[in-house]
Coordinates of C-alpha atoms and ligand atoms in Angstrom, one line a residue:
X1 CA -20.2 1.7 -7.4
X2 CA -21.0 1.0 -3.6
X3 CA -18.6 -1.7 -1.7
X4 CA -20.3 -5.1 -2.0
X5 CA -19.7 -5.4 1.7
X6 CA -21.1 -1.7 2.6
X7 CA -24.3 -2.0 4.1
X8 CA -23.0 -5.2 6.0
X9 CA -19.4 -4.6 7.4
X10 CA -18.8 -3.6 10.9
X11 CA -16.0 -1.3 11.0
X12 CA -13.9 -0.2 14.1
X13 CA -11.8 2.3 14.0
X14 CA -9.0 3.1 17.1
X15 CA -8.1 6.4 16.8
X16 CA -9.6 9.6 15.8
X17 CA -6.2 11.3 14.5
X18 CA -5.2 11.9 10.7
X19 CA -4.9 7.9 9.4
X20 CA -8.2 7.0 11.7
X21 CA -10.0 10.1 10.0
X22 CA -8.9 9.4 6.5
X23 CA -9.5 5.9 7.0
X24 CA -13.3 6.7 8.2
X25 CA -14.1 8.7 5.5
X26 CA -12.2 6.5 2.4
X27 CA -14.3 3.8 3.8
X28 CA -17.5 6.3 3.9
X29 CA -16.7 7.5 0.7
X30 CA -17.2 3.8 -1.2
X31 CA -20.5 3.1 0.9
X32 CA -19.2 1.4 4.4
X33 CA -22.2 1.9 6.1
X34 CA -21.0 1.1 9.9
X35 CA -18.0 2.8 10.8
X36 CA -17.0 3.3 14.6
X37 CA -14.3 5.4 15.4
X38 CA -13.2 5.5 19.4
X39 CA -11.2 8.1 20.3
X40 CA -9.9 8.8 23.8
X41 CA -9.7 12.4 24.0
X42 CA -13.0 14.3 24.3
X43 CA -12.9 16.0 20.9
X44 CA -10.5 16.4 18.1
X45 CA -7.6 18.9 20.1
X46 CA -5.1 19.0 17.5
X47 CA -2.0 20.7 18.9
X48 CA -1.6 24.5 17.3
X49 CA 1.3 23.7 15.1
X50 CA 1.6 23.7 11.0
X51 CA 1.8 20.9 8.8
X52 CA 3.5 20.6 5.2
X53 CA 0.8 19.7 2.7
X54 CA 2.6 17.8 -0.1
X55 CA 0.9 16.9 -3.6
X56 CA 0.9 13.4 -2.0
X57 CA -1.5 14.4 0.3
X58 CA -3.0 16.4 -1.1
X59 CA -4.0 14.4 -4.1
X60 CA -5.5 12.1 -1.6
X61 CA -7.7 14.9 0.0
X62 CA -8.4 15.8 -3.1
X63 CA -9.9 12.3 -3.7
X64 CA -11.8 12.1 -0.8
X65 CA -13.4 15.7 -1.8
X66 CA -12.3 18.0 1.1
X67 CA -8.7 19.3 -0.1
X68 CA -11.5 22.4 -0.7
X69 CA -12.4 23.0 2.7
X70 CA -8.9 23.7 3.9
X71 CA -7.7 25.8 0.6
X72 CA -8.5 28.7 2.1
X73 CA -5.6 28.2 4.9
X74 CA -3.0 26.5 3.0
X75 CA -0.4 28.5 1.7
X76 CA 2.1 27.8 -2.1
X77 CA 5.4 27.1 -0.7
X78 CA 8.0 28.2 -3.8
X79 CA 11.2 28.1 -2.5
X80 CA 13.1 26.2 0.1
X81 CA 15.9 27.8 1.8
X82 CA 18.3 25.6 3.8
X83 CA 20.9 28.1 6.2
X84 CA 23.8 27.9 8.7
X85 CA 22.2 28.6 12.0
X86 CA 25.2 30.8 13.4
X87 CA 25.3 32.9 10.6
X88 CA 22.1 32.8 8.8
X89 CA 24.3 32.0 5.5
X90 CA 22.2 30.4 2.7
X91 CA 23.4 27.2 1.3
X92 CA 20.6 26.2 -1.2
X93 CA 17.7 27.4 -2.3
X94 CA 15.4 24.7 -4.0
X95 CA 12.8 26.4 -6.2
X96 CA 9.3 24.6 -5.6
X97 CA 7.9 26.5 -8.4
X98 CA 8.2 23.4 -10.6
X99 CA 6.5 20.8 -8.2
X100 CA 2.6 22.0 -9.3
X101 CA 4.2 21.2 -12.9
X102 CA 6.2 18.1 -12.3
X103 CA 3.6 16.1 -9.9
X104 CA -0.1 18.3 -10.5
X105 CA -0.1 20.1 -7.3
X106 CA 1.6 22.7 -5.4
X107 CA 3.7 22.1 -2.5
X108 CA 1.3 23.7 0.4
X109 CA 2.3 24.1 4.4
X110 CA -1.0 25.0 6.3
X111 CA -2.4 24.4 9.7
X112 CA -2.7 21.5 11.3
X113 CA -6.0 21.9 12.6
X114 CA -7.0 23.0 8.7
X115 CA -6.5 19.4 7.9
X116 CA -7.7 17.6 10.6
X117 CA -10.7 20.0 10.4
X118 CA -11.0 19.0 6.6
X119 CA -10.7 15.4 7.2
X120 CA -13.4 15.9 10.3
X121 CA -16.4 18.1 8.0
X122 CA -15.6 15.3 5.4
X123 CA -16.3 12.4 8.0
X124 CA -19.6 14.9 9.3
X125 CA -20.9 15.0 6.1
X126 CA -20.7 11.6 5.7
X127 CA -23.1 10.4 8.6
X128 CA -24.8 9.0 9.5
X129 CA -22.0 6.4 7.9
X130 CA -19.4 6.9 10.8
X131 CA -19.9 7.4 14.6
X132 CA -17.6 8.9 16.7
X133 CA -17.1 8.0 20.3
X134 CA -15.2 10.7 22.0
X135 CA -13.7 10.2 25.7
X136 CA -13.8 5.9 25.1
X137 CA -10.3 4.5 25.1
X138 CA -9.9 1.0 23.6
X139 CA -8.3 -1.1 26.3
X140 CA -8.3 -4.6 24.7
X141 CA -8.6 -6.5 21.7
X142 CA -9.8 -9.8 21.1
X143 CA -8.7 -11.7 18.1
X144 CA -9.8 -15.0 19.1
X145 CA -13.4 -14.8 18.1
X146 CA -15.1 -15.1 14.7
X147 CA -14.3 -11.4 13.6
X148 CA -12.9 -9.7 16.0
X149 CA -13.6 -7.7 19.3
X150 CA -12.3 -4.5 21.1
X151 CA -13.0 -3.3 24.9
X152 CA -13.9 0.0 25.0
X153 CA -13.6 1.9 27.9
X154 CA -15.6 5.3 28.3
X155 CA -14.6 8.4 30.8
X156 CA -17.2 6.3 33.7
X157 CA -17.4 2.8 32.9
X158 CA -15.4 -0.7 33.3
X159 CA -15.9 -1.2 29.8
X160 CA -17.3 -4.0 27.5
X161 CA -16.8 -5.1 24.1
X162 CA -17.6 -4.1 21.0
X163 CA -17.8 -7.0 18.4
X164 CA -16.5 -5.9 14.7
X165 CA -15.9 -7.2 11.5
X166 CA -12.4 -5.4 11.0
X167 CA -10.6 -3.4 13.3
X168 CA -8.5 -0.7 12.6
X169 CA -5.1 0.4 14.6
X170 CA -5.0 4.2 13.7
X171 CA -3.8 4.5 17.9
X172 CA -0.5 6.6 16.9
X173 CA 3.1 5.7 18.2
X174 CA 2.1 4.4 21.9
X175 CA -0.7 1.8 19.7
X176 CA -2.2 -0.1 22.2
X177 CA -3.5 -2.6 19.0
X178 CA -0.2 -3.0 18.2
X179 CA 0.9 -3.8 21.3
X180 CA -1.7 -7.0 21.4
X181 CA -0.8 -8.0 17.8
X182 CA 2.9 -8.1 18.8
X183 CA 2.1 -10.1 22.1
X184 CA 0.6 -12.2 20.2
X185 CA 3.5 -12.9 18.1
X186 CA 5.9 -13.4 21.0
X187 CA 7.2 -9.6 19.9
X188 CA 8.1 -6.9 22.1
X189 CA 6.4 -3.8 21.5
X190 CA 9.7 -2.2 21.5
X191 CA 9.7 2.0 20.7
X192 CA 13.0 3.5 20.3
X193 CA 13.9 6.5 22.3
X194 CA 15.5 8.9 19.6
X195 CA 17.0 11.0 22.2
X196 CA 15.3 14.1 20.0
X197 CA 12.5 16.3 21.0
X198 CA 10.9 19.3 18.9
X199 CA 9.5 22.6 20.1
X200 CA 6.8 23.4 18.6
X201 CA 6.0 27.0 18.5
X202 CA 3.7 29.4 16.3
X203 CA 4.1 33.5 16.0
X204 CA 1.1 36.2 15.0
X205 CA 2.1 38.2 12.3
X206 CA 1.4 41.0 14.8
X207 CA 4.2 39.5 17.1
X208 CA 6.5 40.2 14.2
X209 CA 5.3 43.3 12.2
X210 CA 7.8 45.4 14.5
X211 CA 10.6 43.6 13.1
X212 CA 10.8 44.4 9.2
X213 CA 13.1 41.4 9.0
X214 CA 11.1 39.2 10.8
X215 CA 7.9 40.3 9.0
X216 CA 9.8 39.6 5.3
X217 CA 9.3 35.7 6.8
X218 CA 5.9 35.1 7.2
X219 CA 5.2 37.4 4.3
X220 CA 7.3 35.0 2.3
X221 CA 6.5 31.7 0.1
X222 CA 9.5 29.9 2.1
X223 CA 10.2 26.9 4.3
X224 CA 13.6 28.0 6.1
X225 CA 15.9 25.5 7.6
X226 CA 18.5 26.5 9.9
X227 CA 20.9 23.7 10.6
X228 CA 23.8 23.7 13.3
X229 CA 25.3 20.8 15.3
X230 CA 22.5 18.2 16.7
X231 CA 19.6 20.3 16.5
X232 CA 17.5 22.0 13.1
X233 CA 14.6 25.0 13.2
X234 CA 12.1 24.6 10.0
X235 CA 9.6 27.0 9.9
X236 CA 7.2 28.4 7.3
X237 CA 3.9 30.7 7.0
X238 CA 0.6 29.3 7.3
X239 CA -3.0 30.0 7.9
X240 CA -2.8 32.5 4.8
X241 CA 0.6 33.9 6.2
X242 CA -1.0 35.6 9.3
X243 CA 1.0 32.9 11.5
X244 CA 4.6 32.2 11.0
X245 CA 5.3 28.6 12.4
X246 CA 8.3 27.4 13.6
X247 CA 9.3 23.7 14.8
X248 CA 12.8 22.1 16.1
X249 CA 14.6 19.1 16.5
X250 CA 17.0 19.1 19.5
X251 CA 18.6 16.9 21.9
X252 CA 15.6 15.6 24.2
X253 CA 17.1 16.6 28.3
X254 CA 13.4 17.2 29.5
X255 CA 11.9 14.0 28.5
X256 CA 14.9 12.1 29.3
X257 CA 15.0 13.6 32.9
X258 CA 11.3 12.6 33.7
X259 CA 10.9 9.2 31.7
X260 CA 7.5 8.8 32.8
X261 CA 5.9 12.3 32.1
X262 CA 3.9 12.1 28.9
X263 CA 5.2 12.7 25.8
X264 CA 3.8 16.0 24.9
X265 CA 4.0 19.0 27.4
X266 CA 4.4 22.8 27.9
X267 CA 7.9 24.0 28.2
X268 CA 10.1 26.1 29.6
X269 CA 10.5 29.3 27.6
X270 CA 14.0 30.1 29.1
X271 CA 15.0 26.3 28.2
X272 CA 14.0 26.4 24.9
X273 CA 16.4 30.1 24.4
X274 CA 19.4 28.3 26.0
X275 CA 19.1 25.1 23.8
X276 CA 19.3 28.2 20.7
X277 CA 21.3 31.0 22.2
X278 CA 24.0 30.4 19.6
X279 CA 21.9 29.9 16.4
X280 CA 22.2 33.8 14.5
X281 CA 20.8 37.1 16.2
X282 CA 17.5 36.6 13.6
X283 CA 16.5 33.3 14.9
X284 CA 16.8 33.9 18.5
X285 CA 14.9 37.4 18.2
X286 CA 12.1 35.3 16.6
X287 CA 12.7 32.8 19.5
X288 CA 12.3 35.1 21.9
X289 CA 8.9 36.7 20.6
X290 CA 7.4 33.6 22.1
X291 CA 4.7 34.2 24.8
X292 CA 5.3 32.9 27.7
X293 CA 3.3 29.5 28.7
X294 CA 3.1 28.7 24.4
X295 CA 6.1 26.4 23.8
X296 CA 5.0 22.5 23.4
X297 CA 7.4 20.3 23.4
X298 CA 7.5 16.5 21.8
X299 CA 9.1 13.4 22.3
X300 CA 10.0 11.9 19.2
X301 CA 9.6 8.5 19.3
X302 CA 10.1 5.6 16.7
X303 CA 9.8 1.8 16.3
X304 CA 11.5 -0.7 14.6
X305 CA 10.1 -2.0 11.6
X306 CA 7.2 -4.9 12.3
X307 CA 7.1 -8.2 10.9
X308 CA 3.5 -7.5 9.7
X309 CA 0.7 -5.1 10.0
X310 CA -2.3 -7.6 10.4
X311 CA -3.4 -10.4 12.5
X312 CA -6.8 -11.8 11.3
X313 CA -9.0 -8.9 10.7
X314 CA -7.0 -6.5 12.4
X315 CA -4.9 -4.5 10.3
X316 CA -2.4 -0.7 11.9
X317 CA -1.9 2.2 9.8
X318 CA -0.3 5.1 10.5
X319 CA 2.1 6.1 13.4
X320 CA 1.1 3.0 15.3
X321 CA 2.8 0.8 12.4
X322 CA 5.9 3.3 10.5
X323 CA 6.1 6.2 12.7
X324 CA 8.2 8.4 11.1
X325 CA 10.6 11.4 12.3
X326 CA 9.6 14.7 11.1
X327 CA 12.4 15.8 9.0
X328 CA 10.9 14.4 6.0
X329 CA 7.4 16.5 6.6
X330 CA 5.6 12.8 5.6
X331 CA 4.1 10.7 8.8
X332 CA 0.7 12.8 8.8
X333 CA 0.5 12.4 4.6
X334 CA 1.4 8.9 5.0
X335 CA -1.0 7.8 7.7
X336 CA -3.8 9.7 5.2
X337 CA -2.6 8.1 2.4
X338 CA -2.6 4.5 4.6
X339 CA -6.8 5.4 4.9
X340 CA -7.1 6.0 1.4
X341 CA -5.9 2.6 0.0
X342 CA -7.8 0.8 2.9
X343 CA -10.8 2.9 1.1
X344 CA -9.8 1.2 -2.4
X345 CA -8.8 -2.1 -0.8
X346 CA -11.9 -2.9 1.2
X347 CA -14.6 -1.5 -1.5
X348 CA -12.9 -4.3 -3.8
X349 CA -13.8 -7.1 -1.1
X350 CA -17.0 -9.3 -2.1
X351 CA -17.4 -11.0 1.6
X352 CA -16.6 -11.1 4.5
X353 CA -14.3 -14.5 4.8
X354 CA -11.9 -11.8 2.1
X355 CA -11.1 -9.5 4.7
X356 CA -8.0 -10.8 6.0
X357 CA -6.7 -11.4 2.3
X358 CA -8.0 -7.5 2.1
X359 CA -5.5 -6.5 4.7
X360 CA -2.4 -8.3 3.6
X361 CA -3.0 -6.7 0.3
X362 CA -3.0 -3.2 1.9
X363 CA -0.3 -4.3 3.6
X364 CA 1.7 -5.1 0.6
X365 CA 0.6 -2.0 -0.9
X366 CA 2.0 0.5 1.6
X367 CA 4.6 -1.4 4.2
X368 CA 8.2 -0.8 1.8
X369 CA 7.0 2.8 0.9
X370 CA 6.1 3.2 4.5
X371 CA 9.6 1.9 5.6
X372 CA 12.0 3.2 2.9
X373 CA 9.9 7.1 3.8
X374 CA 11.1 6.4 7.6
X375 CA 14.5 5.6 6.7
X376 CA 14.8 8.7 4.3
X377 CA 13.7 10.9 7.3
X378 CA 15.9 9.2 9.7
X379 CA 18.7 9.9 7.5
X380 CA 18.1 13.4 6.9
X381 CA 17.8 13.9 10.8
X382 CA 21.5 12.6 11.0
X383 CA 22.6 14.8 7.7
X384 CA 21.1 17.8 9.4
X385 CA 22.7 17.2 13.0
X386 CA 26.1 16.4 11.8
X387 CA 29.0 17.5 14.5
X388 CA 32.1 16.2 12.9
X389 CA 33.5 19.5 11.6
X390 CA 34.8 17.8 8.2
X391 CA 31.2 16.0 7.4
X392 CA 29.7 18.9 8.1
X393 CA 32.2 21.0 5.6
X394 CA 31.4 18.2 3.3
X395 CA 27.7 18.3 3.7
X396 CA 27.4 21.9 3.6
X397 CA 29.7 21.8 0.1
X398 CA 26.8 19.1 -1.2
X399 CA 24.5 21.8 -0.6
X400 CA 25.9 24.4 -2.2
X401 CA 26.4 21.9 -5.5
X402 CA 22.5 21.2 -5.4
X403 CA 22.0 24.2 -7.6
X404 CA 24.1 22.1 -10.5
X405 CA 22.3 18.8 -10.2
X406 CA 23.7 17.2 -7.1
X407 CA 21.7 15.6 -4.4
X408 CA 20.5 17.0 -1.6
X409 CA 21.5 16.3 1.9
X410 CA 18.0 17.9 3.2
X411 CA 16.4 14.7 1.6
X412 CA 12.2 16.2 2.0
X413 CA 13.7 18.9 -1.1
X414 CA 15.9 16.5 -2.8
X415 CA 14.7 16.0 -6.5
X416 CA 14.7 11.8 -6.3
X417 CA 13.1 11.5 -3.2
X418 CA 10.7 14.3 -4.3
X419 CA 9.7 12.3 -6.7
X420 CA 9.0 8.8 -5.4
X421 CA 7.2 11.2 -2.5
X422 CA 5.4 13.3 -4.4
X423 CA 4.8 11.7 -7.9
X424 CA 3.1 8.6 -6.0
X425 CA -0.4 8.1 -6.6
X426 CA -1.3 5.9 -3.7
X427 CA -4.9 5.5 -5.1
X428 CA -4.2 5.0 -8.4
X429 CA -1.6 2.0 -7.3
X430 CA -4.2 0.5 -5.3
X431 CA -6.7 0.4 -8.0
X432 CA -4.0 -1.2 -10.7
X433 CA -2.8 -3.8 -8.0
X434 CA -5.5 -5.1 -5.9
X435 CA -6.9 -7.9 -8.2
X436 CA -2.8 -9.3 -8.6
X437 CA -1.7 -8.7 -5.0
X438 CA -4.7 -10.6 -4.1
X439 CA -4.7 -13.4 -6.4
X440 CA -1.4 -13.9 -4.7
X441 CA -2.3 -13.3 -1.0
X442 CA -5.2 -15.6 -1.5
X443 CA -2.5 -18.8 -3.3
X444 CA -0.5 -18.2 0.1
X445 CA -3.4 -19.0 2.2
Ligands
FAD501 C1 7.3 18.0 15.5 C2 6.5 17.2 14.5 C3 6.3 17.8 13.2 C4 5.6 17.0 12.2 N1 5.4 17.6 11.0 C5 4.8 16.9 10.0 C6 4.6 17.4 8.7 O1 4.9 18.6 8.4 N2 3.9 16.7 7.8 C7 3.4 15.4 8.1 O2 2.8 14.8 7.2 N3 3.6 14.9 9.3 C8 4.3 15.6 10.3 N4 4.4 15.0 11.5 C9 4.0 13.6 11.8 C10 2.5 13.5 12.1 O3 2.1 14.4 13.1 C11 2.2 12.1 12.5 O4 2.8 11.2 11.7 C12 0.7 11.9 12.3 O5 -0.1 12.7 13.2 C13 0.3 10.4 12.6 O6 -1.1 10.2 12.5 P1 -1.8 9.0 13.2 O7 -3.3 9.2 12.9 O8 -1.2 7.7 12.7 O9 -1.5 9.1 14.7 P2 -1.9 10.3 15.7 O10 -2.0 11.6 15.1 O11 -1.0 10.1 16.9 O12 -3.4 9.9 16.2 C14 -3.7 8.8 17.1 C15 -5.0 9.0 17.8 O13 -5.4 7.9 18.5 C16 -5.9 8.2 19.8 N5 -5.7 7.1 20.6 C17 -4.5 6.5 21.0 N6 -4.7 5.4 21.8 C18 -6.1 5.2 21.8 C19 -6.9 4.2 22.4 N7 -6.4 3.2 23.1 N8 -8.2 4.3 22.3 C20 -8.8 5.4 21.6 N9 -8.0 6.4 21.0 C21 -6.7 6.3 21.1 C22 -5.1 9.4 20.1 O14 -5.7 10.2 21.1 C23 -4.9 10.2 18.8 O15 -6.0 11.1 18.6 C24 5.1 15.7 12.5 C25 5.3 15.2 13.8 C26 6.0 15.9 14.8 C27 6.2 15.3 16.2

């Protein structure tokens, strides 16, 4: 059944990036009939770099009908194999064989551009629905009027505004949405420096077929982990196994150096060998494959938790409200699943004077999973990058009892956290709450 408020709701979207495009196209899906999506960059430019596909997500893309289009890149993942760096010694391997089983889907890793790609045909076949507006940053937002209002500012012009009904925040760690909505509450828009940075790096399976060794891992079924003091390298095949990707968690020196240089940029090849040199001959021959000029470095970047995620009708999702580190392999799935229950939530609305109730209900429905997921990865990062030489003889034995039942330090494999990930249907849960969680919102009022 179409959203009573389809063919009459002005939508704005900020942010064309994984929540903004699941958001567009949930909303799309239930018969939203004016959906604007800004975005600043001039197309969609996702960085070359893989992304792990849990049955979270993709339950969720399954729901919004394009898990199909990306299928074809996505590879099973069946085991995960967590080592020492220095000496490549395996201390647990998780079989994922049971996760299809246990939660209805497989664990997949694919490329990141598959699912932004997926997301994008999805939104395309949906027009004329939503509109994209490439090269327009949103530069204001104005939450004073009836509705609400955001400045959008195109590669030539001063700008004007743009009057909505709802707005939606899918802006990504440096929100500029956010940053109003916490002005307005007296806040500081206050993102914490982790002092980490990843590499993000991806090898042709021609790069490796010299190196039998080296060609056993992207022919594998395997995320690896290899874990040493401050720093971690995952990496896992993808795109059908013809690309072995690889991604890191280090100290951040560059950034740190140059506090005002953006937070994504090309690095130093040389750099990035030095920060590994002493991880095991294996990972620094794969390391070393590299091409010169096709190592990207990252900032990682978090905030602290927010009061709220809405202001009148302006409601964040995604990084720009719970960025989360990526040990846990969950911001991107999150943010999508964030779009998803705005789909549920909004179809449910009957007018238009129900829209902010709307939003605290979504709120409610995603802010402590959202939170509790960040925390989880947080704590992983520090269980991974342990230096004390005891807690990391005591971690590494918790590992090693994982194969009798224990729990897992590397908390993305761990059976418990697993399943509140993996075995949530955020759709589902939106559907059997909404009509409670806003009977209550609206008794606050
Ligand atoms: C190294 C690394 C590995 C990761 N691995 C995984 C993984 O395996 N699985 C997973 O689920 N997640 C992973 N993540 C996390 C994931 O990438 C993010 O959580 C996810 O991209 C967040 O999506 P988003 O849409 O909220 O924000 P973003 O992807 O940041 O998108 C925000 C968009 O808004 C646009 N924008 C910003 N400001 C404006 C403005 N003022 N006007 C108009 N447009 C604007 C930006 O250009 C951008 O396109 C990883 C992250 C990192 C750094």
């Amino acid at each position: 059944m179409a959203a009573p408020l389809g063919s009459t709701l002005r939508v704005v979207i900020v942010g064309a990036g994984m929540g903004g495009l699941a958001t567009a196209l949930a909303l799309a899906k239930k018969g939203f009939e004016h959906i604007h999506v800004y975005e600043t960059a001039s197309n969609l430019g996702f960085v070359g770099a893989g992304i792990q596909v849990a049955p979270n997500l993709s339950r969720v893309l399954q729901n919004l009908g394009v898990w199909e289009y990306m299928m074809g890149d996505a590879v099973e993942m069946k085991e995960a194999s967590i080592r020492v760096s220095a000496t490549d010694e395996e201390l647990a391997n998780v079989k994922l064989t049971h996760v299809a089983e246990r939660y209805g889907q497989p664990h997949c890793v694919a490329h990141r551009s598959a699912l932004a790609n997926a997301l994008y045909e999805g939104c395309k076949a949906a027009a004329p629905r939503i509109t994209f507006h490439f090269c327009t940053t949103v530069v204001g937002v104005d939450f004073d009027i009836h509705g609400v209002r955001v400045k959008e500012r195109d590669e030539e012009g001063e700008g004007h505004w743009v009057d909505a009904d709802v707005v939606f925040g899918a802006d990504g760690v440096k929100s500029i949405v956010r940053k109003y909505m916490l002005a307005r509450h007296g806040e500081d828009d206050d993102v914490k420096d982790t002092g980490q940075a990843a590499y993000r790096i991806m090898l042709r399976r021609d790069q490796l077929a010299h190196d039998p060794e080296l060609l056993a891992l992207v022919e594998s079924n395997t995320t690896f982990r290899w874990i040493g003091a401050k720093r971690h390298i995952i990496a896992y095949p993808i795109s059908a196994n013809t690309i072995f990707n690889i991604s890191t968690a280090q100290p951040d020196v560059n950034f740190a150096a140059e506090p005002t240089a953006s937070w994504t940029t090309r690095a130093d090849k040389r750099a990035m060998l030095k920060v590994y040199a002493d991880f095991c001959p294996l990972v620094v021959r794969m390391l070393e494959l590299v091409p010169e000029g096709e190592v990207c470095e990252w900032k990682l970047r978090v905030h602290h938790p927010l009061t709220t995620w809405v202001e009148g009708n302006v409601a964040l999702l995604g990084d720009a409200c719970h960025p989360t580190l990526p040990h846990l392999n969950q911001g991107a799935a999150q943010a999508i699943e964030d779009g998803a229950v705005l789909g549920v939530v909004m179809s449910r609305l009957t007018n238009k004077a129900g829209v902010h109730t709307g939003l605290l209900v979504y709120e409610r429905l995603r802010k402590a999973r959202t939170e509790h997921l960040v925390e989880e990865a947080a704590a992983s990062g520090r269980a991974l990058h342990l230096t004390d030489p005891a807690a990391q003889a005591a971690r590494d034995e918790a590992f090693r009892q994982v194969k009798h039942g224990g729990p897992n330090p590397d908390r993305a494999v761990d059976r418990a956290v697993q399943d509140l990930v993996y075995g949530h249907d955020c759709v589902k849960d939106a559907e059997e709450r909404f009509e409670e969680y806003y009977a209550e919102a609206k008794g606050r009022e």
